GROMACS .gro file of N, CA and C in nm:
model
  498
    1MET      N    1  -2.689   2.779   0.820
    1MET     CA    2  -2.601   2.654   0.771
    1MET      C    3  -2.601   2.577   0.934
    2PRO      N    4  -2.632   2.474   0.884
    2PRO     CA    5  -2.640   2.400   1.016
    2PRO      C    6  -2.489   2.383   1.104
    3GLU      N    7  -2.447   2.356   1.206
    3GLU     CA    8  -2.349   2.382   1.292
    3GLU      C    9  -2.232   2.267   1.264
    4TYR      N   10  -2.334   2.156   1.188
    4TYR     CA   11  -2.228   2.046   1.164
    4TYR      C   12  -2.147   2.091   1.024
    5LEU      N   13  -2.209   2.165   0.957
    5LEU     CA   14  -2.164   2.180   0.841
    5LEU      C   15  -2.043   2.282   0.844
    6ASN      N   16  -1.994   2.319   0.937
    6ASN     CA   17  -1.908   2.409   1.010
    6ASN      C   18  -1.761   2.346   1.048
    7LYS      N   19  -1.749   2.200   1.057
    7LYS     CA   20  -1.659   2.118   1.103
    7LYS      C   21  -1.564   2.079   0.955
    8GLU      N   22  -1.447   2.043   1.001
    8GLU     CA   23  -1.345   2.011   0.883
    8GLU      C   24  -1.346   1.849   0.814
    9ILE      N   25  -1.414   1.760   0.941
    9ILE     CA   26  -1.430   1.675   0.899
    9ILE      C   27  -1.552   1.594   0.979
   10LEU      N   28  -1.624   1.581   0.886
   10LEU     CA   29  -1.761   1.503   0.938
   10LEU      C   30  -1.730   1.323   0.941
   11ILE      N   31  -1.778   1.250   1.043
   11ILE     CA   32  -1.813   1.106   1.018
   11ILE      C   33  -1.962   1.051   1.048
   12LEU      N   34  -2.012   1.033   0.953
   12LEU     CA   35  -2.149   0.996   0.936
   12LEU      C   36  -2.194   0.868   0.975
   13GLY      N   37  -2.268   0.804   1.049
   13GLY     CA   38  -2.348   0.700   1.052
   13GLY      C   39  -2.444   0.661   1.018
   14CYS      N   40  -2.490   0.586   0.898
   14CYS     CA   41  -2.611   0.566   0.804
   14CYS      C   42  -2.694   0.450   0.840
   15GLY      N   43  -2.808   0.454   0.882
   15GLY     CA   44  -2.881   0.325   0.858
   15GLY      C   45  -2.961   0.348   0.966
   16ASN      N   46  -3.054   0.256   0.985
   16ASN     CA   47  -3.165   0.259   1.092
   16ASN      C   48  -3.170   0.155   1.178
   17VAL      N   49  -3.134   0.208   1.289
   17VAL     CA   50  -3.123   0.095   1.424
   17VAL      C   51  -3.268  -0.017   1.433
   18LEU      N   52  -3.357   0.038   1.372
   18LEU     CA   53  -3.497  -0.075   1.357
   18LEU      C   54  -3.491  -0.176   1.309
   19PHE      N   55  -3.381  -0.185   1.215
   19PHE     CA   56  -3.358  -0.310   1.117
   19PHE      C   57  -3.239  -0.397   1.105
   20GLY      N   58  -3.227  -0.408   1.193
   20GLY     CA   59  -3.097  -0.546   1.283
   20GLY      C   60  -2.978  -0.471   1.201
   21ASP      N   61  -2.876  -0.521   1.114
   21ASP     CA   62  -2.753  -0.482   1.091
   21ASP      C   63  -2.766  -0.357   1.024
   22ASP      N   64  -2.884  -0.309   0.968
   22ASP     CA   65  -2.892  -0.153   0.925
   22ASP      C   66  -2.839  -0.043   1.014
   23GLY      N   67  -2.838  -0.083   1.145
   23GLY     CA   68  -2.804   0.010   1.273
   23GLY      C   69  -2.663  -0.007   1.276
   24PHE      N   70  -2.548  -0.098   1.188
   24PHE     CA   71  -2.393  -0.085   1.178
   24PHE      C   72  -2.332   0.046   1.208
   25GLY      N   73  -2.412   0.149   1.143
   25GLY     CA   74  -2.339   0.286   1.126
   25GLY      C   75  -2.373   0.365   1.256
   26TYR      N   76  -2.486   0.334   1.299
   26TYR     CA   77  -2.524   0.424   1.435
   26TYR      C   78  -2.427   0.348   1.561
   27ALA      N   79  -2.435   0.182   1.533
   27ALA     CA   80  -2.322   0.146   1.660
   27ALA      C   81  -2.193   0.205   1.671
   28VAL      N   82  -2.159   0.204   1.556
   28VAL     CA   83  -2.021   0.270   1.521
   28VAL      C   84  -1.971   0.393   1.569
   29VAL      N   85  -2.099   0.473   1.544
   29VAL     CA   86  -2.094   0.626   1.612
   29VAL      C   87  -2.099   0.654   1.751
   30ASN      N   88  -2.185   0.563   1.767
   30ASN     CA   89  -2.211   0.541   1.942
   30ASN      C   90  -2.050   0.525   2.025
   31LYS      N   91  -1.975   0.446   1.951
   31LYS     CA   92  -1.858   0.382   2.013
   31LYS      C   93  -1.754   0.500   1.969
   32LEU      N   94  -1.798   0.543   1.903
   32LEU     CA   95  -1.652   0.688   1.852
   32LEU      C   96  -1.734   0.762   1.945
   33ASN      N   97  -1.841   0.825   1.977
   33ASN     CA   98  -1.867   0.940   2.068
   33ASN      C   99  -1.805   0.865   2.201
   34ALA      N  100  -1.839   0.762   2.266
   34ALA     CA  101  -1.782   0.712   2.372
   34ALA      C  102  -1.639   0.703   2.410
   35LEU      N  103  -1.541   0.723   2.283
   35LEU     CA  104  -1.428   0.714   2.325
   35LEU      C  105  -1.359   0.867   2.317
   36LYS      N  106  -1.435   0.962   2.259
   36LYS     CA  107  -1.433   1.064   2.249
   36LYS      C  108  -1.314   1.127   2.367
   37GLU      N  109  -1.336   1.109   2.485
   37GLU     CA  110  -1.276   1.172   2.574
   37GLU      C  111  -1.119   1.083   2.599
   38LYS      N  112  -1.142   0.977   2.544
   38LYS     CA  113  -0.988   0.888   2.533
   38LYS      C  114  -0.896   0.906   2.441
   39ILE      N  115  -0.967   0.968   2.323
   39ILE     CA  116  -0.883   0.946   2.230
   39ILE      C  117  -0.882   1.063   2.159
   40PRO      N  118  -0.765   1.167   2.143
   40PRO     CA  119  -0.790   1.327   2.134
   40PRO      C  120  -0.823   1.343   2.048
   41ALA      N  121  -0.778   1.210   1.875
   41ALA     CA  122  -0.813   1.242   1.733
   41ALA      C  123  -0.989   1.244   1.720
   42LEU      N  124  -1.043   1.214   1.814
   42LEU     CA  125  -1.198   1.227   1.811
   42LEU      C  126  -1.246   1.349   1.865
   43ASN      N  127  -1.168   1.428   1.946
   43ASN     CA  128  -1.232   1.507   2.080
   43ASN      C  129  -1.138   1.634   2.024
   44SER      N  130  -1.194   1.701   1.891
   44SER     CA  131  -1.170   1.794   1.803
   44SER      C  132  -1.300   1.855   1.778
   45ASN      N  133  -1.296   1.998   1.806
   45ASN     CA  134  -1.405   2.092   1.771
   45ASN      C  135  -1.427   2.108   1.598
   46LYS      N  136  -1.310   2.067   1.518
   46LYS     CA  137  -1.281   2.017   1.370
   46LYS      C  138  -1.370   1.914   1.320
   47ILE      N  139  -1.402   1.817   1.399
   47ILE     CA  140  -1.456   1.697   1.383
   47ILE      C  141  -1.629   1.698   1.424
   48GLY      N  142  -1.707   1.634   1.332
   48GLY     CA  143  -1.825   1.615   1.393
   48GLY      C  144  -1.907   1.499   1.366
   49ILE      N  145  -1.898   1.384   1.454
   49ILE     CA  146  -1.951   1.277   1.488
   49ILE      C  147  -2.106   1.257   1.481
   50ILE      N  148  -2.144   1.219   1.364
   50ILE     CA  149  -2.348   1.231   1.378
   50ILE      C  150  -2.356   1.100   1.353
   51ASP      N  151  -2.465   1.095   1.382
   51ASP     CA  152  -2.539   0.951   1.364
   51ASP      C  153  -2.692   1.008   1.290
   52ALA      N  154  -2.664   0.987   1.136
   52ALA     CA  155  -2.699   1.046   1.041
   52ALA      C  156  -2.836   0.967   1.026
   53GLY      N  157  -2.835   0.861   1.047
   53GLY     CA  158  -2.980   0.778   1.073
   53GLY      C  159  -2.999   0.726   0.897
   54THR      N  160  -3.122   0.786   0.848
   54THR     CA  161  -3.135   0.792   0.705
   54THR      C  162  -3.159   0.908   0.641
   55GLY      N  163  -3.108   1.029   0.727
   55GLY     CA  164  -3.128   1.142   0.645
   55GLY      C  165  -2.993   1.193   0.588
   56ALA      N  166  -2.867   1.107   0.576
   56ALA     CA  167  -2.749   1.176   0.519
   56ALA      C  168  -2.802   1.237   0.402
   57SER      N  169  -2.849   1.170   0.288
   57SER     CA  170  -2.797   1.209   0.182
   57SER      C  171  -2.911   1.353   0.141
   58HIS      N  172  -3.019   1.344   0.225
   58HIS     CA  173  -3.109   1.470   0.228
   58HIS      C  174  -3.066   1.574   0.320
   59TYR      N  175  -3.053   1.557   0.413
   59TYR     CA  176  -3.048   1.641   0.540
   59TYR      C  177  -2.847   1.696   0.571
   60ILE      N  178  -2.760   1.600   0.504
   60ILE     CA  179  -2.638   1.655   0.515
   60ILE      C  180  -2.574   1.660   0.367
   61LEU      N  181  -2.559   1.561   0.286
   61LEU     CA  182  -2.463   1.558   0.190
   61LEU      C  183  -2.540   1.692   0.085
   62SER      N  184  -2.660   1.640   0.106
   62SER     CA  185  -2.747   1.757  -0.054
   62SER      C  186  -2.699   1.935   0.007
   63LEU      N  187  -2.689   1.976   0.128
   63LEU     CA  188  -2.669   2.073   0.163
   63LEU      C  189  -2.515   2.110   0.154
   64ILE      N  190  -2.411   2.058   0.135
   64ILE     CA  191  -2.276   2.076   0.120
   64ILE      C  192  -2.261   2.159   0.013
   65ASP      N  193  -2.175   2.273   0.006
   65ASP     CA  194  -2.146   2.369  -0.114
   65ASP      C  195  -2.051   2.447  -0.104
   66GLU      N  196  -2.017   2.532  -0.170
   66GLU     CA  197  -1.854   2.590  -0.192
   66GLU      C  198  -1.818   2.655  -0.065
   67ASP      N  199  -1.893   2.704   0.027
   67ASP     CA  200  -1.885   2.787   0.153
   67ASP      C  201  -1.872   2.678   0.266
   68THR      N  202  -1.906   2.573   0.260
   68THR     CA  203  -1.855   2.468   0.359
   68THR      C  204  -1.723   2.451   0.373
   69PRO      N  205  -1.635   2.459   0.505
   69PRO     CA  206  -1.513   2.420   0.527
   69PRO      C  207  -1.496   2.262   0.526
   70ILE      N  208  -1.574   2.187   0.489
   70ILE     CA  209  -1.550   2.058   0.499
   70ILE      C  210  -1.414   1.991   0.412
   71LYS      N  211  -1.400   1.917   0.468
   71LYS     CA  212  -1.274   1.835   0.395
   71LYS      C  213  -1.232   1.690   0.342
   72LYS      N  214  -1.322   1.664   0.430
   72LYS     CA  215  -1.333   1.480   0.434
   72LYS      C  216  -1.452   1.420   0.507
   73ILE      N  217  -1.541   1.347   0.459
   73ILE     CA  218  -1.640   1.285   0.515
   73ILE      C  219  -1.629   1.147   0.484
   74ILE      N  220  -1.617   1.076   0.607
   74ILE     CA  221  -1.637   0.912   0.660
   74ILE      C  222  -1.757   0.878   0.679
   75ILE      N  223  -1.813   0.818   0.580
   75ILE     CA  224  -1.946   0.757   0.606
   75ILE      C  225  -1.918   0.602   0.629
   76ILE      N  226  -2.004   0.585   0.728
   76ILE     CA  227  -1.994   0.430   0.751
   76ILE      C  228  -2.163   0.388   0.759
   77ASP      N  229  -2.160   0.268   0.709
   77ASP     CA  230  -2.309   0.204   0.698
   77ASP      C  231  -2.307   0.036   0.624
   78ALA      N  232  -2.399  -0.022   0.685
   78ALA     CA  233  -2.452  -0.147   0.603
   78ALA      C  234  -2.408  -0.147   0.473
   79ILE      N  235  -2.403  -0.249   0.412
   79ILE     CA  236  -2.372  -0.321   0.262
   79ILE      C  237  -2.384  -0.431   0.256
   80ASP      N  238  -2.455  -0.454   0.121
   80ASP     CA  239  -2.456  -0.576   0.054
   80ASP      C  240  -2.378  -0.591  -0.057
   81PHE      N  241  -2.258  -0.663  -0.016
   81PHE     CA  242  -2.184  -0.652  -0.153
   81PHE      C  243  -2.172  -0.817  -0.176
   82GLY      N  244  -2.241  -0.894  -0.080
   82GLY     CA  245  -2.199  -1.061  -0.100
   82GLY      C  246  -2.065  -1.065  -0.049
   83LEU      N  247  -2.038  -1.005   0.041
   83LEU     CA  248  -1.889  -1.054   0.084
   83LEU      C  249  -1.912  -1.135   0.254
   84LYS      N  250  -1.832  -1.189   0.339
   84LYS     CA  251  -1.889  -1.281   0.450
   84LYS      C  252  -1.929  -1.144   0.550
   85PRO      N  253  -2.023  -1.211   0.614
   85PRO     CA  254  -2.084  -1.103   0.713
   85PRO      C  255  -2.008  -1.083   0.815
   86GLY      N  256  -2.024  -0.913   0.812
   86GLY     CA  257  -1.912  -0.867   0.932
   86GLY      C  258  -1.826  -0.827   0.854
   87GLU      N  259  -1.751  -0.841   0.691
   87GLU     CA  260  -1.653  -0.847   0.688
   87GLU      C  261  -1.626  -0.677   0.610
   88LEU      N  262  -1.552  -0.612   0.632
   88LEU     CA  263  -1.542  -0.464   0.593
   88LEU      C  264  -1.466  -0.417   0.500
   89ILE      N  265  -1.502  -0.288   0.411
   89ILE     CA  266  -1.446  -0.268   0.289
   89ILE      C  267  -1.443  -0.114   0.302
   90LYS      N  268  -1.330  -0.056   0.266
   90LYS     CA  269  -1.304   0.094   0.205
   90LYS      C  270  -1.324   0.091   0.082
   91LEU      N  271  -1.454   0.222   0.073
   91LEU     CA  272  -1.494   0.228  -0.069
   91LEU      C  273  -1.430   0.400  -0.077
   92TYR      N  274  -1.408   0.435  -0.240
   92TYR     CA  275  -1.397   0.569  -0.248
   92TYR      C  276  -1.471   0.604  -0.380
   93PRO      N  277  -1.485   0.765  -0.416
   93PRO     CA  278  -1.598   0.777  -0.450
   93PRO      C  279  -1.571   0.686  -0.623
   94ASN      N  280  -1.460   0.650  -0.678
   94ASN     CA  281  -1.408   0.599  -0.763
   94ASN      C  282  -1.507   0.455  -0.783
   95ASP      N  283  -1.486   0.424  -0.620
   95ASP     CA  284  -1.528   0.281  -0.665
   95ASP      C  285  -1.633   0.273  -0.666
   96LEU      N  286  -1.742   0.353  -0.621
   96LEU     CA  287  -1.893   0.335  -0.586
   96LEU      C  288  -1.949   0.317  -0.727
   97PRO      N  289  -1.907   0.320  -0.896
   97PRO     CA  290  -1.964   0.313  -0.989
   97PRO      C  291  -1.948   0.170  -1.002
   98LYS      N  292  -1.863   0.106  -0.996
   98LYS     CA  293  -1.845  -0.039  -1.005
   98LYS      C  294  -1.915  -0.129  -0.940
   99ILE      N  295  -1.993  -0.092  -0.857
   99ILE     CA  296  -2.060  -0.189  -0.754
   99ILE      C  297  -2.207  -0.231  -0.804
  100LYS      N  298  -2.243  -0.353  -0.853
  100LYS     CA  299  -2.344  -0.331  -0.886
  100LYS      C  300  -2.474  -0.309  -0.781
  101LYS      N  301  -2.464  -0.325  -0.679
  101LYS     CA  302  -2.567  -0.308  -0.577
  101LYS      C  303  -2.530  -0.264  -0.439
  102TYR      N  304  -2.556  -0.131  -0.370
  102TYR     CA  305  -2.501  -0.113  -0.226
  102TYR      C  306  -2.591  -0.019  -0.193
  103TYR      N  307  -2.583  -0.025  -0.026
  103TYR     CA  308  -2.668   0.034   0.024
  103TYR      C  309  -2.615   0.143   0.130
  104ILE      N  310  -2.684   0.262   0.072
  104ILE     CA  311  -2.598   0.367   0.197
  104ILE      C  312  -2.711   0.433   0.309
  105ASP      N  313  -2.835   0.443   0.251
  105ASP     CA  314  -2.911   0.480   0.322
  105ASP      C  315  -3.033   0.374   0.354
  106ALA      N  316  -3.145   0.364   0.407
  106ALA     CA  317  -3.269   0.254   0.454
  106ALA      C  318  -3.355   0.251   0.334
  107HIS      N  319  -3.356   0.347   0.249
  107HIS     CA  320  -3.443   0.356   0.142
  107HIS      C  321  -3.363   0.315  -0.014
  108ASP      N  322  -3.233   0.246   0.008
  108ASP     CA  323  -3.164   0.226  -0.114
  108ASP      C  324  -3.169   0.309  -0.203
  109MET      N  325  -3.157   0.410  -0.146
  109MET     CA  326  -3.111   0.564  -0.249
  109MET      C  327  -2.961   0.586  -0.311
  110PRO      N  328  -2.939   0.533  -0.421
  110PRO     CA  329  -2.776   0.524  -0.479
  110PRO      C  330  -2.697   0.674  -0.445
  111LEU      N  331  -2.620   0.682  -0.354
  111LEU     CA  332  -2.565   0.825  -0.333
  111LEU      C  333  -2.444   0.845  -0.435
  112ALA      N  334  -2.387   0.741  -0.508
  112ALA     CA  335  -2.284   0.727  -0.587
  112ALA      C  336  -2.269   0.859  -0.634
  113GLY      N  337  -2.339   0.921  -0.729
  113GLY     CA  338  -2.321   1.050  -0.816
  113GLY      C  339  -2.321   1.174  -0.680
  114LEU      N  340  -2.392   1.157  -0.593
  114LEU     CA  341  -2.386   1.280  -0.479
  114LEU      C  342  -2.244   1.276  -0.438
  115ILE      N  343  -2.199   1.157  -0.410
  115ILE     CA  344  -2.066   1.162  -0.342
  115ILE      C  345  -1.993   1.168  -0.426
  116LYS      N  346  -1.981   1.165  -0.573
  116LYS     CA  347  -1.895   1.185  -0.657
  116LYS      C  348  -1.897   1.335  -0.704
  117GLU      N  349  -2.014   1.379  -0.701
  117GLU     CA  350  -1.994   1.534  -0.721
  117GLU      C  351  -1.938   1.641  -0.566
  118ILE      N  352  -1.965   1.569  -0.454
  118ILE     CA  353  -1.912   1.635  -0.351
  118ILE      C  354  -1.755   1.623  -0.373
  119ASN      N  355  -1.703   1.513  -0.382
  119ASN     CA  356  -1.582   1.497  -0.418
  119ASN      C  357  -1.533   1.556  -0.545
  120GLU      N  358  -1.551   1.575  -0.667
  120GLU     CA  359  -1.507   1.629  -0.788
  120GLU      C  360  -1.549   1.796  -0.754
  121LYS      N  361  -1.668   1.840  -0.703
  121LYS     CA  362  -1.710   1.981  -0.725
  121LYS      C  363  -1.627   2.061  -0.596
  122TYR      N  364  -1.645   1.991  -0.512
  122TYR     CA  365  -1.597   2.085  -0.407
  122TYR      C  366  -1.493   2.040  -0.313
  123GLY      N  367  -1.390   1.903  -0.381
  123GLY     CA  368  -1.295   1.871  -0.337
  123GLY      C  369  -1.262   1.829  -0.204
  124ILE      N  370  -1.409   1.766  -0.154
  124ILE     CA  371  -1.366   1.728  -0.020
  124ILE      C  372  -1.349   1.527  -0.041
  125GLU      N  373  -1.234   1.499   0.047
  125GLU     CA  374  -1.226   1.369  -0.006
  125GLU      C  375  -1.370   1.271   0.080
  126VAL      N  376  -1.376   1.190   0.018
  126VAL     CA  377  -1.505   1.113   0.085
  126VAL      C  378  -1.462   0.980   0.097
  127VAL      N  379  -1.481   0.881   0.181
  127VAL     CA  380  -1.443   0.764   0.203
  127VAL      C  381  -1.586   0.703   0.267
  128VAL      N  382  -1.608   0.569   0.244
  128VAL     CA  383  -1.714   0.467   0.310
  128VAL      C  384  -1.642   0.369   0.376
  129ILE      N  385  -1.705   0.333   0.481
  129ILE     CA  386  -1.648   0.219   0.539
  129ILE      C  387  -1.780   0.149   0.551
  130GLY      N  388  -1.787   0.024   0.449
  130GLY     CA  389  -1.885  -0.064   0.485
  130GLY      C  390  -1.893  -0.178   0.536
  131CYS      N  391  -1.986  -0.242   0.574
  131CYS     CA  392  -1.989  -0.374   0.658
  131CYS      C  393  -2.107  -0.462   0.608
  132GLN      N  394  -2.043  -0.582   0.519
  132GLN     CA  395  -2.130  -0.661   0.514
  132GLN      C  396  -2.231  -0.714   0.583
  133SER      N  397  -2.337  -0.654   0.540
  133SER     CA  398  -2.487  -0.710   0.660
  133SER      C  399  -2.510  -0.884   0.652
  134LYS      N  400  -2.577  -0.888   0.735
  134LYS     CA  401  -2.608  -1.060   0.764
  134LYS      C  402  -2.775  -1.061   0.735
  135ASN      N  403  -2.819  -0.984   0.852
  135ASN     CA  404  -2.959  -0.958   0.866
  135ASN      C  405  -3.010  -0.832   0.852
  136MET      N  406  -3.037  -0.785   0.734
  136MET     CA  407  -3.106  -0.655   0.719
  136MET      C  408  -3.303  -0.710   0.701
  137THR      N  409  -3.357  -0.649   0.838
  137THR     CA  410  -3.444  -0.702   0.861
  137THR      C  411  -3.590  -0.626   0.848
  138ALA      N  412  -3.581  -0.544   0.771
  138ALA     CA  413  -3.728  -0.464   0.694
  138ALA      C  414  -3.796  -0.514   0.650
  139PRO      N  415  -3.946  -0.521   0.647
  139PRO     CA  416  -3.998  -0.425   0.702
  139PRO      C  417  -3.980  -0.463   0.860
  140ASP      N  418  -3.967  -0.600   0.918
  140ASP     CA  419  -3.986  -0.647   1.025
  140ASP      C  420  -3.878  -0.581   1.127
  141ILE      N  421  -3.924  -0.548   1.251
  141ILE     CA  422  -3.796  -0.484   1.350
  141ILE      C  423  -3.760  -0.573   1.424
  142CYS      N  424  -3.617  -0.518   1.436
  142CYS     CA  425  -3.502  -0.629   1.520
  142CYS      C  426  -3.393  -0.522   1.550
  143LEU      N  427  -3.388  -0.476   1.692
  143LEU     CA  428  -3.316  -0.382   1.734
  143LEU      C  429  -3.150  -0.437   1.759
  144GLU      N  430  -3.125  -0.556   1.723
  144GLU     CA  431  -2.989  -0.616   1.767
  144GLU      C  432  -2.906  -0.635   1.616
  145LEU      N  433  -2.792  -0.588   1.607
  145LEU     CA  434  -2.676  -0.670   1.506
  145LEU      C  435  -2.679  -0.817   1.534
  146SER      N  436  -2.617  -0.863   1.421
  146SER     CA  437  -2.623  -0.973   1.420
  146SER      C  438  -2.462  -1.000   1.489
  147GLU      N  439  -2.450  -1.113   1.498
  147GLU     CA  440  -2.303  -1.104   1.594
  147GLU      C  441  -2.200  -1.104   1.521
  148GLU      N  442  -2.193  -1.138   1.375
  148GLU     CA  443  -2.083  -1.131   1.294
  148GLU      C  444  -2.066  -0.941   1.277
  149VAL      N  445  -2.184  -0.872   1.255
  149VAL     CA  446  -2.187  -0.723   1.248
  149VAL      C  447  -2.130  -0.662   1.400
  150LYS      N  448  -2.176  -0.705   1.486
  150LYS     CA  449  -2.149  -0.639   1.618
  150LYS      C  450  -2.007  -0.691   1.639
  151ASN      N  451  -1.950  -0.742   1.600
  151ASN     CA  452  -1.779  -0.818   1.631
  151ASN      C  453  -1.709  -0.718   1.549
  152ALA      N  454  -1.764  -0.637   1.438
  152ALA     CA  455  -1.693  -0.577   1.324
  152ALA      C  456  -1.694  -0.418   1.389
  153VAL      N  457  -1.781  -0.384   1.493
  153VAL     CA  458  -1.789  -0.244   1.516
  153VAL      C  459  -1.632  -0.200   1.554
  154ASP      N  460  -1.555  -0.259   1.649
  154ASP     CA  461  -1.437  -0.213   1.666
  154ASP      C  462  -1.327  -0.186   1.581
  155ARG      N  463  -1.369  -0.295   1.466
  155ARG     CA  464  -1.218  -0.258   1.354
  155ARG      C  465  -1.310  -0.160   1.310
  156ALA      N  466  -1.408  -0.151   1.252
  156ALA     CA  467  -1.462  -0.030   1.192
  156ALA      C  468  -1.448   0.104   1.238
  157VAL      N  469  -1.425   0.108   1.431
  157VAL     CA  470  -1.365   0.225   1.468
  157VAL      C  471  -1.183   0.276   1.449
  158GLU      N  472  -1.189   0.151   1.456
  158GLU     CA  473  -1.018   0.128   1.388
  158GLU      C  474  -0.995   0.191   1.261
  159MET      N  475  -1.079   0.156   1.177
  159MET     CA  476  -1.087   0.229   1.020
  159MET      C  477  -1.095   0.365   1.067
  160VAL      N  478  -1.196   0.422   1.078
  160VAL     CA  479  -1.194   0.547   1.092
  160VAL      C  480  -1.087   0.671   1.145
  161LEU      N  481  -1.032   0.578   1.273
  161LEU     CA  482  -0.885   0.641   1.350
  161LEU      C  483  -0.805   0.643   1.296
  162ASP      N  484  -0.768   0.525   1.159
  162ASP     CA  485  -0.714   0.553   1.045
  162ASP      C  486  -0.733   0.663   0.966
  163GLU      N  487  -0.836   0.689   0.923
  163GLU     CA  488  -0.824   0.787   0.829
  163GLU      C  489  -0.831   0.927   0.875
  164LEU      N  490  -0.851   0.938   1.015
  164LEU     CA  491  -0.811   1.038   1.094
  164LEU      C  492  -0.678   1.117   1.086
  165LEU      N  493  -0.587   0.992   1.086
  165LEU     CA  494  -0.477   1.028   1.147
  165LEU      C  495  -0.407   1.005   1.007
  166LYS      N  496  -0.429   1.058   0.884
  166LYS     CA  497  -0.370   1.036   0.744
  166LYS      C  498  -0.348   1.144   0.747
   0.00000   0.00000   0.00000
C-alpha cells in the first residue's frame, strides 16, 4: 500500500500544469506545502498533501479499500460550472450528480461514482473545492493561471484549512 494511503486526511491537488487554469489544484497544493511549517494544522503526519496531477482517479482513489485509514479526502481542482472565473465552490458527493458537466482531472473522467462509492462504502468524507476556470488551454501549452484563478488560490487555501478544523 502506498504511504499516502496510510494517512487520515488526504488533500489532493488535481489537474495538469501544462494547460493554464487546469493547474489550479497544483498551485493550491504548492501553497499548502509552503505553509506547513507556519500552520500546525497542515504539519501533521496524519495529513497527506499530494499533487495528484491527472492520476487521482487511477493511482489514489481507486486504491482505497476497507483497510485504508483515510477518514477524509479534500479534492482541489479547476471546474467548469459556468460560474464567474475564479469563483470557488465546495461540493460534496451528493452534489456531484446534479452537475451537468464537471472536470475532476485532465481527461474529463467523471468521478462522481467513484467519489460516492468511497463515501458510502468506506464512510470516508469527501469534499471537492472547485475553482471556475477561465483558460483551459489544452492542447495548447500554457504554464500560467489566469489572473482570476491565480487570485483564488489563497481563498482555496482558507477553505482547505476550514475543512481541516471541522
